[in-house]
mmCIF file of N, CA and C in Angstrom:
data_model
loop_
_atom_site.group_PDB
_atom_site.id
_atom_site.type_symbol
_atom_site.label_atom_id
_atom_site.label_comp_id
_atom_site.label_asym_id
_atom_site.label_seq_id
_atom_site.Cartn_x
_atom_site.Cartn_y
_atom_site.Cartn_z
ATOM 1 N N UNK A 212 43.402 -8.276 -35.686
ATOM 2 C CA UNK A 212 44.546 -9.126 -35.402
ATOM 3 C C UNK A 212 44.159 -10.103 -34.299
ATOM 4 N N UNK A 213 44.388 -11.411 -34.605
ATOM 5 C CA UNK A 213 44.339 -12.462 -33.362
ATOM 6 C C UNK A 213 45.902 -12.753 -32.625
ATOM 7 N N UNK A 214 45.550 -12.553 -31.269
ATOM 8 C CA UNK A 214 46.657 -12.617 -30.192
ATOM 9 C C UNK A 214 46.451 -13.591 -29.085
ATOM 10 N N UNK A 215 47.406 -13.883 -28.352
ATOM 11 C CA UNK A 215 47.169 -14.948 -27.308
ATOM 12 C C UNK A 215 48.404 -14.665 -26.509
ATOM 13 N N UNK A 216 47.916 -14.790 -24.982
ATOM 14 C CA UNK A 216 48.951 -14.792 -23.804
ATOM 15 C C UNK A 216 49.801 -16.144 -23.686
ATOM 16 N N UNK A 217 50.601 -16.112 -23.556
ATOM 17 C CA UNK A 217 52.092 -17.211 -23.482
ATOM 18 C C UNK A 217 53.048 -16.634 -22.594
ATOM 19 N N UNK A 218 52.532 -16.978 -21.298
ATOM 20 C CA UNK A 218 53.166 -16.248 -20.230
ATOM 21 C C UNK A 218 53.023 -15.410 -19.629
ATOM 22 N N UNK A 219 54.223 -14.113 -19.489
ATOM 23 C CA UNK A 219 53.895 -12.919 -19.785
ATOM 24 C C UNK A 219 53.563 -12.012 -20.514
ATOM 25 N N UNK A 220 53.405 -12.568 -21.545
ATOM 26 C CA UNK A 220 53.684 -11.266 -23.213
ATOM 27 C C UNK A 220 52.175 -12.054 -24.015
ATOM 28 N N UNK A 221 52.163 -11.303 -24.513
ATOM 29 C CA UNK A 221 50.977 -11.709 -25.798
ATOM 30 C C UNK A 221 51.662 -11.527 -27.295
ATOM 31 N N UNK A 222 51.371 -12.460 -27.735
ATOM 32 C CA UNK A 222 51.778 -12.623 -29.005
ATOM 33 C C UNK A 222 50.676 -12.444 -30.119
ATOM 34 N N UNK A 223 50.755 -12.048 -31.168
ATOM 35 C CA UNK A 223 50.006 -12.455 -32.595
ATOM 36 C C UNK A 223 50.062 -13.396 -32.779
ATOM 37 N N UNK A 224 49.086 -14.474 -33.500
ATOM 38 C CA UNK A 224 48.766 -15.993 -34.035
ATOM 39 C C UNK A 224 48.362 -15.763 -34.862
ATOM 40 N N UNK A 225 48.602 -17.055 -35.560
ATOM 41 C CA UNK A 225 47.752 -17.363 -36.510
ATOM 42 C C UNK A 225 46.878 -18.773 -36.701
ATOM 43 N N UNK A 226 45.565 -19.167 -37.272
ATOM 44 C CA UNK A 226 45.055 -19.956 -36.793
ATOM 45 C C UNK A 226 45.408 -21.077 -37.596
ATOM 46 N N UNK A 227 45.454 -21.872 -36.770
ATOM 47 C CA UNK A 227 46.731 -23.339 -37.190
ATOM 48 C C UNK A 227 45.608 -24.526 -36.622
ATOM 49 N N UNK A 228 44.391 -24.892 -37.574
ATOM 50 C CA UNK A 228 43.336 -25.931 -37.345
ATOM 51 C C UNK A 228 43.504 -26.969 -38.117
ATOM 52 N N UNK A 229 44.111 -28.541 -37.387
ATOM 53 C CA UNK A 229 44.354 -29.251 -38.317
ATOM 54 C C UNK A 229 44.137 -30.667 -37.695
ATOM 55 N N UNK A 230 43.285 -31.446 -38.259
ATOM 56 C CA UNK A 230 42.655 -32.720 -37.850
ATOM 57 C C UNK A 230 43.774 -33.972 -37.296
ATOM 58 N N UNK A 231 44.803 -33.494 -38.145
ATOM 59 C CA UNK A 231 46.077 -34.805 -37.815
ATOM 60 C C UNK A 231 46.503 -34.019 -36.839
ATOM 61 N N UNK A 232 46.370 -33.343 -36.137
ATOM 62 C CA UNK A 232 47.756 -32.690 -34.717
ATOM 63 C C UNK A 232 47.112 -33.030 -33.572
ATOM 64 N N UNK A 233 47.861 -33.436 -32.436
ATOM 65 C CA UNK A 233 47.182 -33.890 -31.208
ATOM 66 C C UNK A 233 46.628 -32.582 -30.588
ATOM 67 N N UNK A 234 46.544 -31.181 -30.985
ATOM 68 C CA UNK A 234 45.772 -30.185 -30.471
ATOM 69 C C UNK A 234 44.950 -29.998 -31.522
ATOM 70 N N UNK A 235 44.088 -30.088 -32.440
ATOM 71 C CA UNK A 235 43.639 -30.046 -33.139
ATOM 72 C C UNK A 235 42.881 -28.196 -33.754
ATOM 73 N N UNK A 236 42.147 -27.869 -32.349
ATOM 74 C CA UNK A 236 42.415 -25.941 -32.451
ATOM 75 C C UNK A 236 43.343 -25.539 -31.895
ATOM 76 N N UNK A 237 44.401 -25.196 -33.022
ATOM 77 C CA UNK A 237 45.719 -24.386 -32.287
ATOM 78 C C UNK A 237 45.667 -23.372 -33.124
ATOM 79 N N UNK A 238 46.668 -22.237 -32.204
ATOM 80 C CA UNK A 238 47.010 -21.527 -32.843
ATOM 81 C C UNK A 238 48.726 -21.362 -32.778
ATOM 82 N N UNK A 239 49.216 -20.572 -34.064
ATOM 83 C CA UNK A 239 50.848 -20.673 -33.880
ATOM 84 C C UNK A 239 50.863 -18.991 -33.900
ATOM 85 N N UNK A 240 52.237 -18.674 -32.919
ATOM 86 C CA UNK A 240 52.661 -17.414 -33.053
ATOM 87 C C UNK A 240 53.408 -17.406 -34.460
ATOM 88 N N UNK A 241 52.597 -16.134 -34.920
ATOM 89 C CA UNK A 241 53.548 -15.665 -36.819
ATOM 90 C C UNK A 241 54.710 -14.432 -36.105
ATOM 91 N N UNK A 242 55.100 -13.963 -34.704
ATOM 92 C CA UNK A 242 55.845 -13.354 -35.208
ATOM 93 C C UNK A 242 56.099 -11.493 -35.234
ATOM 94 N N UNK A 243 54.594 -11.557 -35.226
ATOM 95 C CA UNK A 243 54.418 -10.383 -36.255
ATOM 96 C C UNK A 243 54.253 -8.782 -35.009
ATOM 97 N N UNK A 244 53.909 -9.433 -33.937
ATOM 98 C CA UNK A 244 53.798 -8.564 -32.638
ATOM 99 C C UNK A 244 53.521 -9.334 -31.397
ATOM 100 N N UNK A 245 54.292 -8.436 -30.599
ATOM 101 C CA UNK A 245 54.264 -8.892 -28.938
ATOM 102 C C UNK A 245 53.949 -7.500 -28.109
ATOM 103 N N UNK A 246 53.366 -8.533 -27.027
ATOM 104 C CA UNK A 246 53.545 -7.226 -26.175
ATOM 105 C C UNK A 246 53.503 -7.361 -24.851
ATOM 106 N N UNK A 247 54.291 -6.748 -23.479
ATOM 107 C CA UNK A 247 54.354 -7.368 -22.371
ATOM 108 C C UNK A 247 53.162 -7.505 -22.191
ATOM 109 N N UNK A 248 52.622 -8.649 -21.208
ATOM 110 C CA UNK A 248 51.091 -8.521 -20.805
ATOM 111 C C UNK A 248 50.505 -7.595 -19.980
ATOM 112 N N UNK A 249 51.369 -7.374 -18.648
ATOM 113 C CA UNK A 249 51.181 -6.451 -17.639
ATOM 114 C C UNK A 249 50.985 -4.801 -18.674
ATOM 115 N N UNK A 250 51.381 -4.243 -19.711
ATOM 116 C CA UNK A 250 51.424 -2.741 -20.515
ATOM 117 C C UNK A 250 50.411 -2.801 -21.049
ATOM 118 N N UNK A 251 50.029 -4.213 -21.843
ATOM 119 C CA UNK A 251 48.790 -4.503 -22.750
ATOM 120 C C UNK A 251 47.705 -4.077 -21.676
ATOM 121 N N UNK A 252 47.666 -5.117 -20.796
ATOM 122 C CA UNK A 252 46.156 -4.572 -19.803
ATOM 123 C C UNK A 252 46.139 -3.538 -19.308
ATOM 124 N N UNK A 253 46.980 -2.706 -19.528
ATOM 125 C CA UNK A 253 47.112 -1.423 -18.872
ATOM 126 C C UNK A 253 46.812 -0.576 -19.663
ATOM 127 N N UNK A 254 46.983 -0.792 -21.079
ATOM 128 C CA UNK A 254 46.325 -0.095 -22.136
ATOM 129 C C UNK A 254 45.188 -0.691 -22.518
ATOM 130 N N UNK A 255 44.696 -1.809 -22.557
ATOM 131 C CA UNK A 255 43.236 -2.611 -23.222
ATOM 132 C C UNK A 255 42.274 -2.548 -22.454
ATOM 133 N N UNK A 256 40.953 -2.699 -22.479
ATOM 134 C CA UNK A 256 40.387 -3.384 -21.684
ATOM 135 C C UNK A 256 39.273 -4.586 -22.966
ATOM 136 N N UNK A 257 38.617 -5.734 -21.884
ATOM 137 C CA UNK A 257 38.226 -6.360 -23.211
ATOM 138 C C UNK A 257 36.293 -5.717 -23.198
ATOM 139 N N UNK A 258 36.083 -5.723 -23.945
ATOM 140 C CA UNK A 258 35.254 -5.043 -24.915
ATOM 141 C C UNK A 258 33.825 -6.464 -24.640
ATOM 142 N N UNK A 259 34.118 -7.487 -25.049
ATOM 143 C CA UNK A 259 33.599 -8.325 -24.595
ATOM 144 C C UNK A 259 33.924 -9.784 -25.372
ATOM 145 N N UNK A 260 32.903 -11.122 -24.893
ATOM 146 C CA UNK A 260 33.699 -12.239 -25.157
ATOM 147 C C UNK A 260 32.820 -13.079 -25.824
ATOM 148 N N UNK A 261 33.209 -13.696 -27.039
ATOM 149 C CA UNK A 261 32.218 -14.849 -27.484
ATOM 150 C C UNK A 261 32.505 -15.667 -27.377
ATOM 151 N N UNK A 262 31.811 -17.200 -27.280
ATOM 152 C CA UNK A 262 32.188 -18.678 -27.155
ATOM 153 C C UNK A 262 31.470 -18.947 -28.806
ATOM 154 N N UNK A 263 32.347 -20.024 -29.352
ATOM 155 C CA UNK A 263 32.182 -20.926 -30.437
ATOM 156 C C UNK A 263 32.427 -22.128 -30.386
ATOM 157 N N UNK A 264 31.090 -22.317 -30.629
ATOM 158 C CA UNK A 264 30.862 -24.630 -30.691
ATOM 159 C C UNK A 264 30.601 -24.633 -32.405
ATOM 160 N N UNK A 265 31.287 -25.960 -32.927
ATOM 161 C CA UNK A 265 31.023 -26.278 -34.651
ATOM 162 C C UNK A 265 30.797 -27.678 -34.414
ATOM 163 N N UNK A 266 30.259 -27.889 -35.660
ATOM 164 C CA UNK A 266 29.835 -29.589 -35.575
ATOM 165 C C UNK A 266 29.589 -29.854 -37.183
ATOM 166 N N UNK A 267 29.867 -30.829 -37.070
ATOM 167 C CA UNK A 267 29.811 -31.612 -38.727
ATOM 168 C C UNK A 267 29.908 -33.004 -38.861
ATOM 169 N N UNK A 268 29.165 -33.396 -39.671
ATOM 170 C CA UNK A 268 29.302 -35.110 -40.107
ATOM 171 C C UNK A 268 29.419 -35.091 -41.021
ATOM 172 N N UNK A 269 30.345 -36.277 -41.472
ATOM 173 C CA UNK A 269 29.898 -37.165 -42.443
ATOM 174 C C UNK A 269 30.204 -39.164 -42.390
ATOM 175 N N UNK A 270 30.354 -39.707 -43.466
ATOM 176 C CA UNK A 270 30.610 -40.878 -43.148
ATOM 177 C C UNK A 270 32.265 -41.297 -43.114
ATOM 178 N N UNK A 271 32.896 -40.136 -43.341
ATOM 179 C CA UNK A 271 34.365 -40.557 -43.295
ATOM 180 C C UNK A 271 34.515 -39.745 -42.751
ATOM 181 N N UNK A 272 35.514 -40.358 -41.341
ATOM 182 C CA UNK A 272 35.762 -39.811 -40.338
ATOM 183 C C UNK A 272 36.708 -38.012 -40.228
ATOM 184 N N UNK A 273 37.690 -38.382 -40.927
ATOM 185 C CA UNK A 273 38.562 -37.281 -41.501
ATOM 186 C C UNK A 273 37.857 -35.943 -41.847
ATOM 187 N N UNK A 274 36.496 -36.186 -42.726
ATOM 188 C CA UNK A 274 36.044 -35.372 -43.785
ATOM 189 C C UNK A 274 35.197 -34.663 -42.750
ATOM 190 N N UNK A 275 34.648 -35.120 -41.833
ATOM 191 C CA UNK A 275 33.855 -34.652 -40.678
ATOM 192 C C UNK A 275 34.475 -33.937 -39.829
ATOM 193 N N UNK A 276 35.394 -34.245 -39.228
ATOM 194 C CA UNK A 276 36.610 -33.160 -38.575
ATOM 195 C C UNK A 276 36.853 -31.947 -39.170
ATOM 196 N N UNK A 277 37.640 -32.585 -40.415
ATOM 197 C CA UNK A 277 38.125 -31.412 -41.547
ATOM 198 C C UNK A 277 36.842 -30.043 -41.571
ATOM 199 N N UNK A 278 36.156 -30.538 -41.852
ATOM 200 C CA UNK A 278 34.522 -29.686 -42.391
ATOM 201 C C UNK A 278 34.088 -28.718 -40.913
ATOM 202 N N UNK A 279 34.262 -29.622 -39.446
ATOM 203 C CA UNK A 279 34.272 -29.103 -38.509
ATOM 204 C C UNK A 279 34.971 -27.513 -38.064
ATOM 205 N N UNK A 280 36.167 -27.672 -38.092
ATOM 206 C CA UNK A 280 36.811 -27.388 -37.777
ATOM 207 C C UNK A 280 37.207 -26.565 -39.376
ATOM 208 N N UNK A 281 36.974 -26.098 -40.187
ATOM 209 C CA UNK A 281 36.724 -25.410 -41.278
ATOM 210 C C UNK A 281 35.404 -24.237 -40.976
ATOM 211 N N UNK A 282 34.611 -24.669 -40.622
ATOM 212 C CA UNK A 282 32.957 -23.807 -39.784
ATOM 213 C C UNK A 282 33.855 -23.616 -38.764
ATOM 214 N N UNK A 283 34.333 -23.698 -37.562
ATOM 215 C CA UNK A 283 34.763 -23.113 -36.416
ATOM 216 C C UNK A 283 36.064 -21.738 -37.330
ATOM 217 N N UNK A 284 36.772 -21.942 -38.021
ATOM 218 C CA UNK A 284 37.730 -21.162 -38.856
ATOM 219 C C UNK A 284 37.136 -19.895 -39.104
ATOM 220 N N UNK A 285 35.878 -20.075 -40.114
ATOM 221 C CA UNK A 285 34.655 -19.138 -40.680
ATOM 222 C C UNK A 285 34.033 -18.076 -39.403
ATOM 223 N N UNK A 286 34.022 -18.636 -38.381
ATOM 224 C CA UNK A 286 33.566 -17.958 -37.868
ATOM 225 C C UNK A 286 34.507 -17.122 -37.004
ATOM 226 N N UNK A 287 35.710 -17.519 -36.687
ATOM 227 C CA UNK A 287 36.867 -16.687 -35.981
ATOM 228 C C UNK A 287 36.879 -15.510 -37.371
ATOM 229 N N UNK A 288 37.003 -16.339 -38.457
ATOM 230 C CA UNK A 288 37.672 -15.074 -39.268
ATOM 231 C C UNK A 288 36.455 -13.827 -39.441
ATOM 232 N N UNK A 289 35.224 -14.454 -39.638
ATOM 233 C CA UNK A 289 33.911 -13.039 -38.952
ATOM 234 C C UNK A 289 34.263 -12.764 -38.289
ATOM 235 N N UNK A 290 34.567 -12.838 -37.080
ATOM 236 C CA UNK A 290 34.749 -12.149 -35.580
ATOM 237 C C UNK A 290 36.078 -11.005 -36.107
ATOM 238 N N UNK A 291 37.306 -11.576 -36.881
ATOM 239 C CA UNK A 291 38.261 -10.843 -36.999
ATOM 240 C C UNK A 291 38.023 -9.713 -38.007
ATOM 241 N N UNK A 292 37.080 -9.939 -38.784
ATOM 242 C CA UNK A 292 36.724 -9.215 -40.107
ATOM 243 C C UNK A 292 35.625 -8.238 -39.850
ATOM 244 N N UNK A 293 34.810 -8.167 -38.707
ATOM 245 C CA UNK A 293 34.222 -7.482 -38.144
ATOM 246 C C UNK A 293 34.905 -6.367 -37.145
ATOM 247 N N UNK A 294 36.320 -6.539 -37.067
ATOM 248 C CA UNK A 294 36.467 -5.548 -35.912
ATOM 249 C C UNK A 294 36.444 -3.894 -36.296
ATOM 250 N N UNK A 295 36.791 -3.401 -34.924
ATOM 251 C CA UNK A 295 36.728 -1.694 -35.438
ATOM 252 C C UNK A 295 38.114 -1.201 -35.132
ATOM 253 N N UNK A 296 38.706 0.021 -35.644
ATOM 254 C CA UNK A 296 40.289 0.208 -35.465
ATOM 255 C C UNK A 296 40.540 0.274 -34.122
ATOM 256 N N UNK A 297 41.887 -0.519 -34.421
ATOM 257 C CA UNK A 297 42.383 -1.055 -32.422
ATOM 258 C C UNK A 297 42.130 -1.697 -32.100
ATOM 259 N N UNK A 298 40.991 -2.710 -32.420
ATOM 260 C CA UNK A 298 40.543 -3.714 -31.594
ATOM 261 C C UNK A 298 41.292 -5.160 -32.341
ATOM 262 N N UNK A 299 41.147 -5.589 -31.115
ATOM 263 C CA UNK A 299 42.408 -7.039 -31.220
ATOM 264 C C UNK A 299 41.383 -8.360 -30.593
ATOM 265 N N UNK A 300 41.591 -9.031 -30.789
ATOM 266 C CA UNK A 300 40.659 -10.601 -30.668
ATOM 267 C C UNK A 300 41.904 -11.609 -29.840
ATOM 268 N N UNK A 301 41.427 -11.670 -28.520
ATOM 269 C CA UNK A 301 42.007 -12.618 -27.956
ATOM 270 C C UNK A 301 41.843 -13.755 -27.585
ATOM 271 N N UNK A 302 42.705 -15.283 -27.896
ATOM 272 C CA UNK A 302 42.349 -16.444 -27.364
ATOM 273 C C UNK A 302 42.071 -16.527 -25.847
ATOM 274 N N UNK A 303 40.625 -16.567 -25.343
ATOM 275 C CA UNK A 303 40.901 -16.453 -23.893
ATOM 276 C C UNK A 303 40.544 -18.072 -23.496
ATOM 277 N N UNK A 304 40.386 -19.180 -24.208
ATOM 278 C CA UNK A 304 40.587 -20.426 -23.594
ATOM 279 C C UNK A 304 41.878 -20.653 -23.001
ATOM 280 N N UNK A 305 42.057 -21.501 -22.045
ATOM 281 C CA UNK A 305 43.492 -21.501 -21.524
ATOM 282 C C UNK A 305 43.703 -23.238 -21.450
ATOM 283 N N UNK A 306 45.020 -23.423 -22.108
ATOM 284 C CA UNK A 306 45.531 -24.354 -22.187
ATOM 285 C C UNK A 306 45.233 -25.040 -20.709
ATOM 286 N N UNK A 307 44.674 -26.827 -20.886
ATOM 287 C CA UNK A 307 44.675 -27.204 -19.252
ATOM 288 C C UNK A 307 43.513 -27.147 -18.849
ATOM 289 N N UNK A 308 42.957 -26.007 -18.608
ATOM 290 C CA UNK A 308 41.433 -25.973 -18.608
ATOM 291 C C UNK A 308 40.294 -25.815 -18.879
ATOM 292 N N UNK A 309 40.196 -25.369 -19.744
ATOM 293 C CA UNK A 309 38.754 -24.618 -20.689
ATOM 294 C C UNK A 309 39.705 -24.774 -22.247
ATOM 295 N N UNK A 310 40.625 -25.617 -22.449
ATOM 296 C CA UNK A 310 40.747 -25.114 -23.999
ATOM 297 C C UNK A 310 39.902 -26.293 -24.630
ATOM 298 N N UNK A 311 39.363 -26.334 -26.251
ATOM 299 C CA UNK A 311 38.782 -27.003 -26.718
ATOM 300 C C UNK A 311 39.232 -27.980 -27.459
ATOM 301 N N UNK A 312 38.354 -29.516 -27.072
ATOM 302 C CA UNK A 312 39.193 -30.900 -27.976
ATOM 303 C C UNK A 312 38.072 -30.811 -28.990
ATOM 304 N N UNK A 313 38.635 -31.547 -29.978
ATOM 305 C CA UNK A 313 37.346 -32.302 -30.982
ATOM 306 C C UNK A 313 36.879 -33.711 -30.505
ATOM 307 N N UNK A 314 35.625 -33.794 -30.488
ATOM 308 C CA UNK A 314 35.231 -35.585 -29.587
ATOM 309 C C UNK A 314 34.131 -35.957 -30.851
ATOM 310 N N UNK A 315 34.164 -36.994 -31.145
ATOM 311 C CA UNK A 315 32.964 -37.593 -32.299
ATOM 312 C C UNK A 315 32.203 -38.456 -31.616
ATOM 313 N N UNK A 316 31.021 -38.875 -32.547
ATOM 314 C CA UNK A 316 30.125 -39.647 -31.850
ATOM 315 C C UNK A 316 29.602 -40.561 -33.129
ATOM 316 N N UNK A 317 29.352 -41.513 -32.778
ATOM 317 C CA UNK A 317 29.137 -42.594 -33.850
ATOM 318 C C UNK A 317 28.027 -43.574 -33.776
ATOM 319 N N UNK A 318 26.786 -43.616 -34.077
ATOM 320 C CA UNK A 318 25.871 -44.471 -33.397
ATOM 321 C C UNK A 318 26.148 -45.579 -33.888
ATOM 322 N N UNK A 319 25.895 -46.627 -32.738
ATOM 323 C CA UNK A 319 26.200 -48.197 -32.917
ATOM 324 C C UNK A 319 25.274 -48.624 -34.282
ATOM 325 N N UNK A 320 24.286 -48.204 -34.031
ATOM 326 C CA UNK A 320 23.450 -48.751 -35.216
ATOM 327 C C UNK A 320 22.534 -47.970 -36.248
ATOM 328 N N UNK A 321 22.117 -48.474 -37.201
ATOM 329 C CA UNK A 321 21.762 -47.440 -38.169
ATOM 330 C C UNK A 321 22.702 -47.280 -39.329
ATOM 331 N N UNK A 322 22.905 -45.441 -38.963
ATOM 332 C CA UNK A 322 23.594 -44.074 -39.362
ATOM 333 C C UNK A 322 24.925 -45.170 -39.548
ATOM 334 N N UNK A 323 26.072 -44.544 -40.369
ATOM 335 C CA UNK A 323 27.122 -45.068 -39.886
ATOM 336 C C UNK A 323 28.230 -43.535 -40.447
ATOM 337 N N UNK A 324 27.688 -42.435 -39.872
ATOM 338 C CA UNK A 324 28.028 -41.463 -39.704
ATOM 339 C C UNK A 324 28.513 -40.790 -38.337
ATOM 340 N N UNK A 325 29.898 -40.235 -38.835
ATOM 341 C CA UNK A 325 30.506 -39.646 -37.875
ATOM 342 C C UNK A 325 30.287 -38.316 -37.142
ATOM 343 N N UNK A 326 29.695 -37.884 -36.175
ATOM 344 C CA UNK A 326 29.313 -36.318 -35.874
ATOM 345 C C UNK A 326 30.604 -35.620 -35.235
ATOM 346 N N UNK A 327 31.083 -34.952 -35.141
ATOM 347 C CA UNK A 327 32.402 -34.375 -34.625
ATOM 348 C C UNK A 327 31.607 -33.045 -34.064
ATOM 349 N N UNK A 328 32.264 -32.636 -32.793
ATOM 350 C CA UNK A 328 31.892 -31.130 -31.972
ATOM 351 C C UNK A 328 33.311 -31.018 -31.309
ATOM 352 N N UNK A 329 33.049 -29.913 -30.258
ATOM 353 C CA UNK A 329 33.890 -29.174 -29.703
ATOM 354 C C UNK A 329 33.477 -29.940 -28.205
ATOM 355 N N UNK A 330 34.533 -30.230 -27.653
ATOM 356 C CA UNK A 330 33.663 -30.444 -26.026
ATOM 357 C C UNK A 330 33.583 -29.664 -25.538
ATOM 358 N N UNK A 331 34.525 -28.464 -25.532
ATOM 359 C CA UNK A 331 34.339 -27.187 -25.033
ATOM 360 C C UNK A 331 34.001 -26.147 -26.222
ATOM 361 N N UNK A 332 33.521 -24.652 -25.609
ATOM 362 C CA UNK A 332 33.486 -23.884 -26.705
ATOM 363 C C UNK A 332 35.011 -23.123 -26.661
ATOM 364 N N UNK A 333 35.039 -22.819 -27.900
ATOM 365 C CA UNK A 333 36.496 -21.922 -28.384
ATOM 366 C C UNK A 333 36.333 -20.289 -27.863
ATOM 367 N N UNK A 334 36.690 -19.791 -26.729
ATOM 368 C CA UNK A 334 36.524 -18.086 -26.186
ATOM 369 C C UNK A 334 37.049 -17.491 -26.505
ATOM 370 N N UNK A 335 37.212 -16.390 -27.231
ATOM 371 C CA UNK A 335 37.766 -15.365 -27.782
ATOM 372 C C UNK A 335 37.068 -13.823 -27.191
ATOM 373 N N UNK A 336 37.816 -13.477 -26.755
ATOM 374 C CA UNK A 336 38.044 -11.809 -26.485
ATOM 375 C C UNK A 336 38.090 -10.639 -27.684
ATOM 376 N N UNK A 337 37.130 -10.009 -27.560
ATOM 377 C CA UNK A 337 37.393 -8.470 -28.308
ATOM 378 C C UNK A 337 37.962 -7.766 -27.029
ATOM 379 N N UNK A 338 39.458 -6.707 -27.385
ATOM 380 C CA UNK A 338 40.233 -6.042 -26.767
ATOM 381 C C UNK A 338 39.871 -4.937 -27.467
ATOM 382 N N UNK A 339 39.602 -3.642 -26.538
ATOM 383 C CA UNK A 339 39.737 -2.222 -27.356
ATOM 384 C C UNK A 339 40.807 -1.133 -26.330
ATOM 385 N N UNK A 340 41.383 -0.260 -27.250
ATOM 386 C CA UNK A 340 42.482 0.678 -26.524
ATOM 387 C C UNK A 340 41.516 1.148 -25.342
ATOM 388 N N UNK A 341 41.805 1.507 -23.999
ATOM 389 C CA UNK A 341 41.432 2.275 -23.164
ATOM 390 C C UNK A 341 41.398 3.539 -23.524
#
């Protein structure tokens, strides 16, 4: 299950990656579980943390994002599809400071291909029960 802190409480998400939104890696709460934060850390501890950078080109700008940010998807959902029972995957980028934009790069001459990355990497937490 992927979760994320919003305040005090942690919520379940779901991953909501989409080239037209001015956050482009988001995630949306589905809903599906909460939990105060202060009980959670008192029961969790995290297990440990990976960073994820994606990158993709092509010559239309859209299709390069899209494709981006499709490889960054692939690899959250390994991370989630790999876990062991109990363990929970947390967004630990934080809105403001460490969360991740998409930035492209376009050489003046030549290529007339678009490269799209992460400026930051995307951090995610493995949580296991104490």
């Amino acid at each position: 299950m992927l979760i994320r802190r919003y305040g005090t409480r942690f919520h379940s998400v779901s991953i909501d990656f989409d080239p037209a939104a001015m956050t482009e890696v988001g995630f949306r709460r589905d809903g599906n579980q909460e939990w105060d934060a202060e009980e959670f850390l008192a029961t969790h501890e995290m297990v440990r943390e990976e960073e994820f950078m994606a990158e993709a080109s092509d010559v239309v700008q859209e299709a390069a994002e899209r494709v981006m940010l499709a490889n960054l998807e692939v690899m959250v959902n390994q991370i989630l599809s790999g876990l062991e029972e109990g363990q929970l995957v947390s967004v630990e980028s934080k809105t403001g400071v460490d969360y991740p934009r998409t930035r492209y790069a376009r050489p003046t001459t030549g290529e007339r291909e678009f490269t799209y990355t992460l400026d930051k990497p995307l951090r995610l937490g493995i949580w296991a029960p104490k």
